[in-house]
Amino acid sequence: MKPILLHGHERAITQIRYNREGDLLFSAAKDHSPSVWYSDNGERLGTYDGHSGVVWCIDSNWDSTRVVTGSGDNSYIIWDCETGKQLHRIDTRAAVRSCGFSYSGRALLITTDQQRGYESEILLFGLDDPDQISKGEPYLRIPIPKDNAKITTAVWGKLDRYLIVGHENGEVSQFDTVTGEKLRCVLEHKKAISDINMYKDDSMFVTASKDSTAKLFDADELTLLKTYKTERPVNSAALSSLKDHVVLGGGQEAIDVTTTAAQAGKFDARFYHVVFEEEIGRVKGHFGPINSVRFHPDGRSYSSGGEDGYVRVHQFDQSYFDFEFEY
């Protein structure tokens, strides 16, 4: 399984995302230029230039006509996917930590950090109303009180009815997208949640946490279903749409990397069986912690983005598809 190495960023990758069809791969990094690539051959189509700080998140809408990026320069930008033209730039009171288009493509989710005296917020914009975007006034603003843990990541839930939100204290909560009411809340992780990834039918999701575990939850009830344990912080996790596999990416904290060899840092992508919670394989390659992993929508390849600034696209060999877990 020889990877395609995509090197278009000068600094660490923060997030990678496929579009719905899987032909495009979007990457955001700590430099100021999010990129878009062809996922099958690694050719770079171009960059989205306009931010002046670290870009924490990136997403495309369901028909790949729009791209949204959120940055530490206290702004998010909506771009034309094909031309890279900046359509809207909206300033926020704090750094934008996560962003995402709803499945219908008619609403936009933005979450901001808790900083400079401002509390962490969830902002929901209706894209059918041009005034909401142009004036930066969301139809729903959900403040997270300062005595609560700040938001680290958030995604849309089933049928866009609710949001799944991860917090710095390991809490996972569910918010109604119409009223803003907090529907459910569970505390299963001991440390900050770094990533949340939905399954293809939105029935369940996997969380990655700094407490060295990834956990599988039921999306409607927030019931804990499975736990995948490692020895290092988990920065990202993703579920395959084809096989019962989950991939975990992480490794020793970047600040400590210089003190250990690549082997000791455990910078491998690790594959686990979803049901049996047993590790079934590892893929080496990165020279630092893996910050983001994603399966291709068809489940036949996966990509990982690391602290080393590389995105590695892996096409699975036939042996991967032939492998069956014995039980």
mmCIF file of C-alpha atoms in Angstrom:
data_model
loop_
_atom_site.group_PDB
_atom_site.id
_atom_site.type_symbol
_atom_site.label_atom_id
_atom_site.label_comp_id
_atom_site.label_asym_id
_atom_site.label_seq_id
_atom_site.Cartn_x
_atom_site.Cartn_y
_atom_site.Cartn_z
ATOM 1 C CA MET A 1 0.000 0.000 0.000
ATOM 2 C CA LYS A 2 2.127 2.857 -1.323
ATOM 3 C CA PRO A 3 0.774 6.264 -0.347
ATOM 4 C CA ILE A 4 0.544 9.420 -2.416
ATOM 5 C CA LEU A 5 2.292 12.215 -0.494
ATOM 6 C CA LEU A 6 0.683 15.638 -0.816
ATOM 7 C CA HIS A 7 3.063 18.384 0.248
ATOM 8 C CA GLY A 8 1.442 21.759 -0.277
ATOM 9 C CA HIS A 9 1.599 23.108 3.267
ATOM 10 C CA GLU A 10 4.553 24.608 5.102
ATOM 11 C CA ARG A 11 3.176 23.913 8.567
ATOM 12 C CA ALA A 12 1.158 21.277 10.415
ATOM 13 C CA ILE A 13 -2.107 19.983 8.944
ATOM 14 C CA THR A 14 -5.115 20.812 11.158
ATOM 15 C CA GLN A 15 -7.963 19.112 9.254
ATOM 16 C CA ILE A 16 -8.657 17.175 6.060
ATOM 17 C CA ARG A 17 -12.070 16.555 4.487
ATOM 18 C CA TYR A 18 -13.450 14.764 1.435
ATOM 19 C CA ASN A 19 -16.374 16.155 -0.484
ATOM 20 C CA ARG A 20 -19.518 14.024 -0.789
ATOM 21 C CA GLU A 21 -18.431 12.186 -3.953
ATOM 22 C CA GLY A 22 -14.871 11.768 -2.713
ATOM 23 C CA ASP A 23 -13.172 13.126 -5.852
ATOM 24 C CA LEU A 24 -11.878 16.202 -4.003
ATOM 25 C CA LEU A 25 -9.796 16.316 -0.821
ATOM 26 C CA PHE A 26 -9.615 19.558 1.167
ATOM 27 C CA SER A 27 -6.789 20.293 3.594
ATOM 28 C CA ALA A 28 -6.400 23.059 6.195
ATOM 29 C CA ALA A 29 -3.152 23.794 8.004
ATOM 30 C CA LYS A 30 -1.400 26.184 10.347
ATOM 31 C CA ASP A 31 -0.199 28.158 7.346
ATOM 32 C CA HIS A 32 -2.717 30.564 5.808
ATOM 33 C CA SER A 33 -3.643 28.714 2.592
ATOM 34 C CA PRO A 34 -6.197 25.867 2.662
ATOM 35 C CA SER A 35 -5.791 23.614 -0.380
ATOM 36 C CA VAL A 36 -7.930 21.380 -2.583
ATOM 37 C CA TRP A 37 -6.593 18.259 -4.309
ATOM 38 C CA TYR A 38 -7.787 15.500 -6.622
ATOM 39 C CA SER A 39 -8.025 12.522 -4.277
ATOM 40 C CA ASP A 40 -7.237 9.847 -6.890
ATOM 41 C CA ASN A 41 -3.875 11.172 -8.125
ATOM 42 C CA GLY A 42 -2.874 13.857 -5.584
ATOM 43 C CA GLU A 43 -2.862 16.730 -8.071
ATOM 44 C CA ARG A 44 -3.371 20.090 -6.386
ATOM 45 C CA LEU A 45 -6.127 22.184 -7.942
ATOM 46 C CA GLY A 46 -5.285 25.315 -5.970
ATOM 47 C CA THR A 47 -5.432 27.210 -2.708
ATOM 48 C CA TYR A 48 -7.933 29.517 -1.008
ATOM 49 C CA ASP A 49 -5.911 32.611 -0.101
ATOM 50 C CA GLY A 50 -7.337 35.223 2.249
ATOM 51 C CA HIS A 51 -6.744 34.230 5.889
ATOM 52 C CA SER A 52 -4.001 35.772 8.004
ATOM 53 C CA GLY A 53 -3.876 33.138 10.766
ATOM 54 C CA VAL A 54 -3.985 29.411 11.392
ATOM 55 C CA VAL A 55 -6.886 27.722 9.572
ATOM 56 C CA TRP A 56 -8.526 25.304 12.010
ATOM 57 C CA CYS A 57 -11.350 23.852 9.932
ATOM 58 C CA ILE A 58 -12.613 23.377 6.380
ATOM 59 C CA ASP A 59 -15.752 21.914 4.784
ATOM 60 C CA SER A 60 -17.556 21.804 1.441
ATOM 61 C CA ASN A 61 -21.298 21.704 0.807
ATOM 62 C CA TRP A 62 -23.084 18.690 -0.648
ATOM 63 C CA ASP A 63 -22.731 19.695 -4.325
ATOM 64 C CA SER A 64 -19.155 21.008 -3.924
ATOM 65 C CA THR A 65 -19.983 24.538 -5.079
ATOM 66 C CA ARG A 66 -19.021 26.266 -1.818
ATOM 67 C CA VAL A 67 -16.209 25.839 0.700
ATOM 68 C CA VAL A 68 -16.078 27.315 4.204
ATOM 69 C CA THR A 69 -12.908 27.824 6.259
ATOM 70 C CA GLY A 70 -12.577 28.982 9.873
ATOM 71 C CA SER A 71 -9.444 30.609 11.209
ATOM 72 C CA GLY A 72 -7.576 31.840 14.263
ATOM 73 C CA ASP A 73 -7.647 35.334 12.712
ATOM 74 C CA ASN A 74 -11.208 35.627 14.130
ATOM 75 C CA SER A 75 -13.014 35.120 10.832
ATOM 76 C CA TYR A 76 -14.569 32.556 8.559
ATOM 77 C CA ILE A 77 -14.728 32.769 4.781
ATOM 78 C CA ILE A 78 -17.125 31.227 2.269
ATOM 79 C CA TRP A 79 -15.426 30.535 -1.079
ATOM 80 C CA ASP A 80 -16.449 29.499 -4.559
ATOM 81 C CA CYS A 81 -15.075 25.947 -4.684
ATOM 82 C CA GLU A 82 -14.153 25.967 -8.383
ATOM 83 C CA THR A 83 -12.568 29.404 -8.769
ATOM 84 C CA GLY A 84 -11.248 30.042 -5.252
ATOM 85 C CA LYS A 85 -13.006 33.404 -5.230
ATOM 86 C CA GLN A 86 -13.901 34.835 -1.826
ATOM 87 C CA LEU A 87 -17.705 35.188 -1.627
ATOM 88 C CA HIS A 88 -18.199 36.259 2.005
ATOM 89 C CA ARG A 89 -15.824 37.058 4.842
ATOM 90 C CA ILE A 90 -17.406 37.380 8.284
ATOM 91 C CA ASP A 91 -15.479 38.484 11.363
ATOM 92 C CA THR A 92 -16.183 36.850 14.725
ATOM 93 C CA ARG A 93 -15.324 37.883 18.281
ATOM 94 C CA ALA A 94 -12.953 34.949 18.797
ATOM 95 C CA ALA A 95 -11.104 32.277 16.824
ATOM 96 C CA VAL A 96 -13.285 29.909 14.771
ATOM 97 C CA ARG A 97 -12.645 26.336 15.917
ATOM 98 C CA SER A 98 -15.045 24.278 13.788
ATOM 99 C CA CYS A 99 -17.289 24.850 10.781
ATOM 100 C CA GLY A 100 -19.571 22.763 8.578
ATOM 101 C CA PHE A 101 -22.367 22.878 6.045
ATOM 102 C CA SER A 102 -25.550 20.995 6.920
ATOM 103 C CA TYR A 103 -26.405 17.917 4.841
ATOM 104 C CA SER A 104 -29.022 19.915 2.925
ATOM 105 C CA GLY A 105 -26.478 22.655 2.273
ATOM 106 C CA ARG A 106 -28.959 25.277 3.489
ATOM 107 C CA ALA A 107 -27.389 26.026 6.868
ATOM 108 C CA LEU A 108 -23.906 26.696 8.195
ATOM 109 C CA LEU A 109 -22.445 25.772 11.596
ATOM 110 C CA ILE A 110 -19.673 27.864 13.177
ATOM 111 C CA THR A 111 -18.200 27.488 16.676
ATOM 112 C CA THR A 112 -15.886 30.012 18.324
ATOM 113 C CA ASP A 113 -13.293 29.751 21.088
ATOM 114 C CA GLN A 114 -13.472 31.083 24.598
ATOM 115 C CA GLN A 115 -10.929 33.925 24.598
ATOM 116 C CA ARG A 116 -10.385 37.641 25.305
ATOM 117 C CA GLY A 117 -13.276 37.659 27.760
ATOM 118 C CA TYR A 118 -15.761 36.244 25.244
ATOM 119 C CA GLU A 119 -17.543 32.983 25.906
ATOM 120 C CA SER A 120 -17.477 30.071 23.476
ATOM 121 C CA GLU A 121 -20.433 30.178 21.050
ATOM 122 C CA ILE A 122 -22.291 28.071 18.487
ATOM 123 C CA LEU A 123 -23.538 30.110 15.513
ATOM 124 C CA LEU A 124 -26.073 28.781 12.991
ATOM 125 C CA PHE A 125 -26.660 30.646 9.724
ATOM 126 C CA GLY A 126 -29.422 30.068 7.183
ATOM 127 C CA LEU A 127 -27.851 30.282 3.730
ATOM 128 C CA ASP A 128 -31.242 30.930 2.098
ATOM 129 C CA ASP A 129 -31.278 34.355 3.765
ATOM 130 C CA PRO A 130 -28.464 36.481 2.261
ATOM 131 C CA ASP A 131 -28.733 39.053 5.085
ATOM 132 C CA GLN A 132 -27.648 36.541 7.728
ATOM 133 C CA ILE A 133 -24.315 35.964 6.003
ATOM 134 C CA SER A 134 -23.670 39.497 4.756
ATOM 135 C CA LYS A 135 -24.400 41.056 8.165
ATOM 136 C CA GLY A 136 -22.907 38.197 10.172
ATOM 137 C CA GLU A 137 -26.138 37.779 12.145
ATOM 138 C CA PRO A 138 -26.999 34.094 12.743
ATOM 139 C CA TYR A 139 -30.557 32.852 13.141
ATOM 140 C CA LEU A 140 -29.421 31.006 16.263
ATOM 141 C CA ARG A 141 -26.662 31.887 18.708
ATOM 142 C CA ILE A 142 -25.976 29.383 21.513
ATOM 143 C CA PRO A 143 -23.574 30.744 24.153
ATOM 144 C CA ILE A 144 -21.644 28.265 26.288
ATOM 145 C CA PRO A 145 -21.302 29.761 29.804
ATOM 146 C CA LYS A 146 -17.747 30.408 30.989
ATOM 147 C CA ASP A 147 -18.107 27.957 33.857
ATOM 148 C CA ASN A 148 -18.730 25.221 31.240
ATOM 149 C CA ALA A 149 -15.918 23.750 29.167
ATOM 150 C CA LYS A 150 -15.294 25.439 25.824
ATOM 151 C CA ILE A 151 -16.225 23.784 22.512
ATOM 152 C CA THR A 152 -13.439 21.918 20.730
ATOM 153 C CA THR A 153 -15.388 20.381 17.834
ATOM 154 C CA ALA A 154 -18.960 20.184 16.496
ATOM 155 C CA VAL A 155 -20.798 18.402 13.671
ATOM 156 C CA TRP A 156 -24.333 18.245 12.266
ATOM 157 C CA GLY A 157 -26.508 15.341 13.399
ATOM 158 C CA LYS A 158 -29.170 13.277 11.673
ATOM 159 C CA LEU A 159 -31.469 15.200 9.269
ATOM 160 C CA ASP A 160 -29.941 18.474 10.531
ATOM 161 C CA ARG A 161 -32.231 18.287 13.586
ATOM 162 C CA TYR A 162 -29.456 18.520 16.159
ATOM 163 C CA LEU A 163 -25.745 19.193 16.624
ATOM 164 C CA ILE A 164 -23.192 16.901 18.246
ATOM 165 C CA VAL A 165 -20.700 19.000 20.210
ATOM 166 C CA GLY A 166 -17.425 18.003 21.905
ATOM 167 C CA HIS A 167 -16.011 19.959 24.851
ATOM 168 C CA GLU A 168 -12.627 20.507 26.453
ATOM 169 C CA ASN A 169 -13.562 18.540 29.594
ATOM 170 C CA GLY A 170 -14.477 15.386 27.600
ATOM 171 C CA GLU A 171 -18.214 16.068 27.550
ATOM 172 C CA VAL A 172 -20.356 15.269 24.477
ATOM 173 C CA SER A 173 -23.589 17.213 24.161
ATOM 174 C CA GLN A 174 -26.527 17.435 21.771
ATOM 175 C CA PHE A 175 -28.202 20.749 20.848
ATOM 176 C CA ASP A 176 -31.479 21.337 19.026
ATOM 177 C CA THR A 177 -30.874 23.316 15.798
ATOM 178 C CA VAL A 178 -34.201 25.168 16.009
ATOM 179 C CA THR A 179 -34.516 26.174 19.662
ATOM 180 C CA GLY A 180 -30.868 25.938 20.743
ATOM 181 C CA GLU A 181 -31.922 23.789 23.699
ATOM 182 C CA LYS A 182 -29.387 21.331 25.142
ATOM 183 C CA LEU A 183 -31.068 17.968 24.633
ATOM 184 C CA ARG A 184 -28.560 15.517 26.095
ATOM 185 C CA CYS A 185 -25.129 15.462 27.642
ATOM 186 C CA VAL A 186 -22.750 12.625 28.546
ATOM 187 C CA LEU A 187 -19.296 12.632 30.124
ATOM 188 C CA GLU A 188 -17.463 9.477 29.050
ATOM 189 C CA HIS A 189 -14.024 10.911 28.196
ATOM 190 C CA LYS A 190 -11.574 12.099 30.862
ATOM 191 C CA LYS A 191 -9.831 14.740 28.716
ATOM 192 C CA ALA A 192 -10.576 17.075 25.805
ATOM 193 C CA ILE A 193 -12.363 15.744 22.717
ATOM 194 C CA SER A 194 -10.304 16.547 19.633
ATOM 195 C CA ASP A 195 -12.506 15.203 16.821
ATOM 196 C CA ILE A 196 -16.004 13.879 16.085
ATOM 197 C CA ASN A 197 -16.856 11.929 12.936
ATOM 198 C CA MET A 198 -20.284 10.700 11.850
ATOM 199 C CA TYR A 199 -20.993 7.316 10.264
ATOM 200 C CA LYS A 200 -22.282 7.372 6.659
ATOM 201 C CA ASP A 201 -25.969 7.140 7.697
ATOM 202 C CA ASP A 202 -25.589 9.491 10.719
ATOM 203 C CA SER A 203 -26.840 6.759 13.079
ATOM 204 C CA MET A 204 -23.642 6.794 15.169
ATOM 205 C CA PHE A 205 -20.417 8.725 15.533
ATOM 206 C CA VAL A 206 -16.882 8.215 16.794
ATOM 207 C CA THR A 207 -15.053 10.613 19.115
ATOM 208 C CA ALA A 208 -11.278 11.030 19.507
ATOM 209 C CA SER A 209 -9.866 12.281 22.791
ATOM 210 C CA LYS A 210 -6.630 13.292 24.486
ATOM 211 C CA ASP A 211 -7.324 10.577 27.089
ATOM 212 C CA SER A 212 -5.861 8.011 24.600
ATOM 213 C CA THR A 213 -9.223 6.531 23.627
ATOM 214 C CA ALA A 214 -11.755 6.791 20.832
ATOM 215 C CA LYS A 215 -15.388 5.959 21.588
ATOM 216 C CA LEU A 216 -18.398 4.993 19.491
ATOM 217 C CA PHE A 217 -21.748 6.575 20.421
ATOM 218 C CA ASP A 218 -25.335 6.222 19.265
ATOM 219 C CA ALA A 219 -26.183 9.592 17.677
ATOM 220 C CA ASP A 220 -29.793 9.900 18.889
ATOM 221 C CA GLU A 221 -29.409 8.813 22.509
ATOM 222 C CA LEU A 222 -25.674 9.493 23.069
ATOM 223 C CA THR A 223 -25.339 5.931 24.382
ATOM 224 C CA LEU A 224 -21.740 4.709 24.622
ATOM 225 C CA LEU A 225 -21.410 1.627 22.400
ATOM 226 C CA LYS A 226 -17.673 0.829 22.083
ATOM 227 C CA THR A 227 -14.262 2.031 23.299
ATOM 228 C CA TYR A 228 -10.970 1.788 21.367
ATOM 229 C CA LYS A 229 -7.901 2.120 23.615
ATOM 230 C CA THR A 230 -4.373 3.230 22.679
ATOM 231 C CA GLU A 231 -1.277 4.409 24.588
ATOM 232 C CA ARG A 232 -1.082 7.907 23.086
ATOM 233 C CA PRO A 233 -3.504 10.847 22.685
ATOM 234 C CA VAL A 234 -5.959 10.313 19.825
ATOM 235 C CA ASN A 235 -6.331 13.405 17.635
ATOM 236 C CA SER A 236 -8.763 12.033 15.061
ATOM 237 C CA ALA A 237 -10.886 8.975 14.265
ATOM 238 C CA ALA A 238 -13.049 7.952 11.315
ATOM 239 C CA LEU A 239 -15.487 5.141 10.438
ATOM 240 C CA SER A 240 -15.321 3.174 7.198
ATOM 241 C CA SER A 241 -18.422 3.107 5.004
ATOM 242 C CA LEU A 242 -17.426 -0.238 3.475
ATOM 243 C CA LYS A 243 -16.107 -2.464 6.265
ATOM 244 C CA ASP A 244 -16.545 -2.610 10.044
ATOM 245 C CA HIS A 245 -13.351 -0.678 10.640
ATOM 246 C CA VAL A 246 -12.404 2.492 12.493
ATOM 247 C CA VAL A 247 -9.087 4.289 11.944
ATOM 248 C CA LEU A 248 -7.395 6.262 14.745
ATOM 249 C CA GLY A 249 -4.716 8.901 14.254
ATOM 250 C CA GLY A 250 -2.681 10.590 16.956
ATOM 251 C CA GLY A 251 0.604 10.111 18.739
ATOM 252 C CA GLN A 252 2.660 11.807 21.355
ATOM 253 C CA GLU A 253 1.968 15.531 21.796
ATOM 254 C CA ALA A 254 3.836 17.625 19.216
ATOM 255 C CA ILE A 255 5.620 19.620 21.916
ATOM 256 C CA ASP A 256 7.328 16.420 23.174
ATOM 257 C CA VAL A 257 8.202 14.935 19.783
ATOM 258 C CA THR A 258 11.841 16.085 19.740
ATOM 259 C CA THR A 259 12.609 13.928 22.774
ATOM 260 C CA THR A 260 11.746 10.573 21.166
ATOM 261 C CA ALA A 261 12.382 8.544 18.027
ATOM 262 C CA ALA A 262 9.650 8.182 15.409
ATOM 263 C CA GLN A 263 9.036 4.583 16.518
ATOM 264 C CA ALA A 264 8.574 5.560 20.167
ATOM 265 C CA GLY A 265 6.245 8.440 19.358
ATOM 266 C CA LYS A 266 3.672 5.999 17.946
ATOM 267 C CA PHE A 267 2.681 8.120 14.966
ATOM 268 C CA ASP A 268 0.911 5.205 13.226
ATOM 269 C CA ALA A 269 -2.599 5.195 11.877
ATOM 270 C CA ARG A 270 -4.256 2.324 13.745
ATOM 271 C CA PHE A 271 -7.169 0.270 12.475
ATOM 272 C CA TYR A 272 -9.635 -1.355 14.866
ATOM 273 C CA HIS A 273 -12.619 -3.609 14.330
ATOM 274 C CA VAL A 274 -15.709 -1.560 15.145
ATOM 275 C CA VAL A 275 -17.571 -4.354 16.942
ATOM 276 C CA PHE A 276 -14.792 -6.311 18.667
ATOM 277 C CA GLU A 277 -12.640 -3.293 19.635
ATOM 278 C CA GLU A 278 -9.488 -5.199 18.608
ATOM 279 C CA GLU A 279 -6.625 -3.684 16.655
ATOM 280 C CA ILE A 280 -6.286 -5.232 13.188
ATOM 281 C CA GLY A 281 -3.475 -3.223 11.614
ATOM 282 C CA ARG A 282 -1.195 -0.178 11.583
ATOM 283 C CA VAL A 283 0.129 2.104 8.872
ATOM 284 C CA LYS A 284 3.396 3.938 9.491
ATOM 285 C CA GLY A 285 4.687 6.967 7.627
ATOM 286 C CA HIS A 286 4.227 10.275 9.410
ATOM 287 C CA PHE A 287 7.143 11.932 11.225
ATOM 288 C CA GLY A 288 4.925 13.547 13.834
ATOM 289 C CA PRO A 289 1.469 13.173 15.374
ATOM 290 C CA ILE A 290 -1.435 12.582 12.993
ATOM 291 C CA ASN A 291 -3.897 15.458 13.394
ATOM 292 C CA SER A 292 -6.692 14.357 11.054
ATOM 293 C CA VAL A 293 -7.823 11.095 9.412
ATOM 294 C CA ARG A 294 -10.690 10.471 6.994
ATOM 295 C CA PHE A 295 -11.959 7.476 5.036
ATOM 296 C CA HIS A 296 -12.853 8.039 1.400
ATOM 297 C CA PRO A 297 -16.686 7.981 1.060
ATOM 298 C CA ASP A 298 -16.466 4.689 -0.886
ATOM 299 C CA GLY A 299 -14.279 3.090 1.831
ATOM 300 C CA ARG A 300 -11.571 2.027 -0.638
ATOM 301 C CA SER A 301 -8.914 4.469 0.563
ATOM 302 C CA TYR A 302 -8.151 6.761 3.467
ATOM 303 C CA SER A 303 -6.084 9.881 4.060
ATOM 304 C CA SER A 304 -4.175 11.262 7.027
ATOM 305 C CA GLY A 305 -2.752 14.704 7.717
ATOM 306 C CA GLY A 306 0.054 15.174 10.218
ATOM 307 C CA GLU A 307 2.118 17.636 12.188
ATOM 308 C CA ASP A 308 4.847 17.142 9.552
ATOM 309 C CA GLY A 309 2.768 19.088 6.997
ATOM 310 C CA TYR A 310 2.124 16.098 4.745
ATOM 311 C CA VAL A 311 -1.200 14.622 3.672
ATOM 312 C CA ARG A 312 -0.834 10.932 2.842
ATOM 313 C CA VAL A 313 -3.465 9.307 0.611
ATOM 314 C CA HIS A 314 -3.538 5.500 0.902
ATOM 315 C CA GLN A 315 -5.340 3.273 -1.612
ATOM 316 C CA PHE A 316 -6.092 -0.079 0.027
ATOM 317 C CA ASP A 317 -4.617 -3.246 -1.489
ATOM 318 C CA GLN A 318 -6.758 -6.246 -2.370
ATOM 319 C CA SER A 319 -5.553 -8.006 0.794
ATOM 320 C CA TYR A 320 -7.426 -5.376 2.849
ATOM 321 C CA PHE A 321 -10.736 -6.273 1.183
ATOM 322 C CA ASP A 322 -10.046 -10.024 1.427
ATOM 323 C CA PHE A 323 -9.325 -9.822 5.161
ATOM 324 C CA GLU A 324 -12.139 -11.123 7.334
ATOM 325 C CA PHE A 325 -12.062 -10.936 11.116
ATOM 326 C CA GLU A 326 -12.314 -14.437 12.608
ATOM 327 C CA TYR A 327 -14.804 -14.949 15.446
#
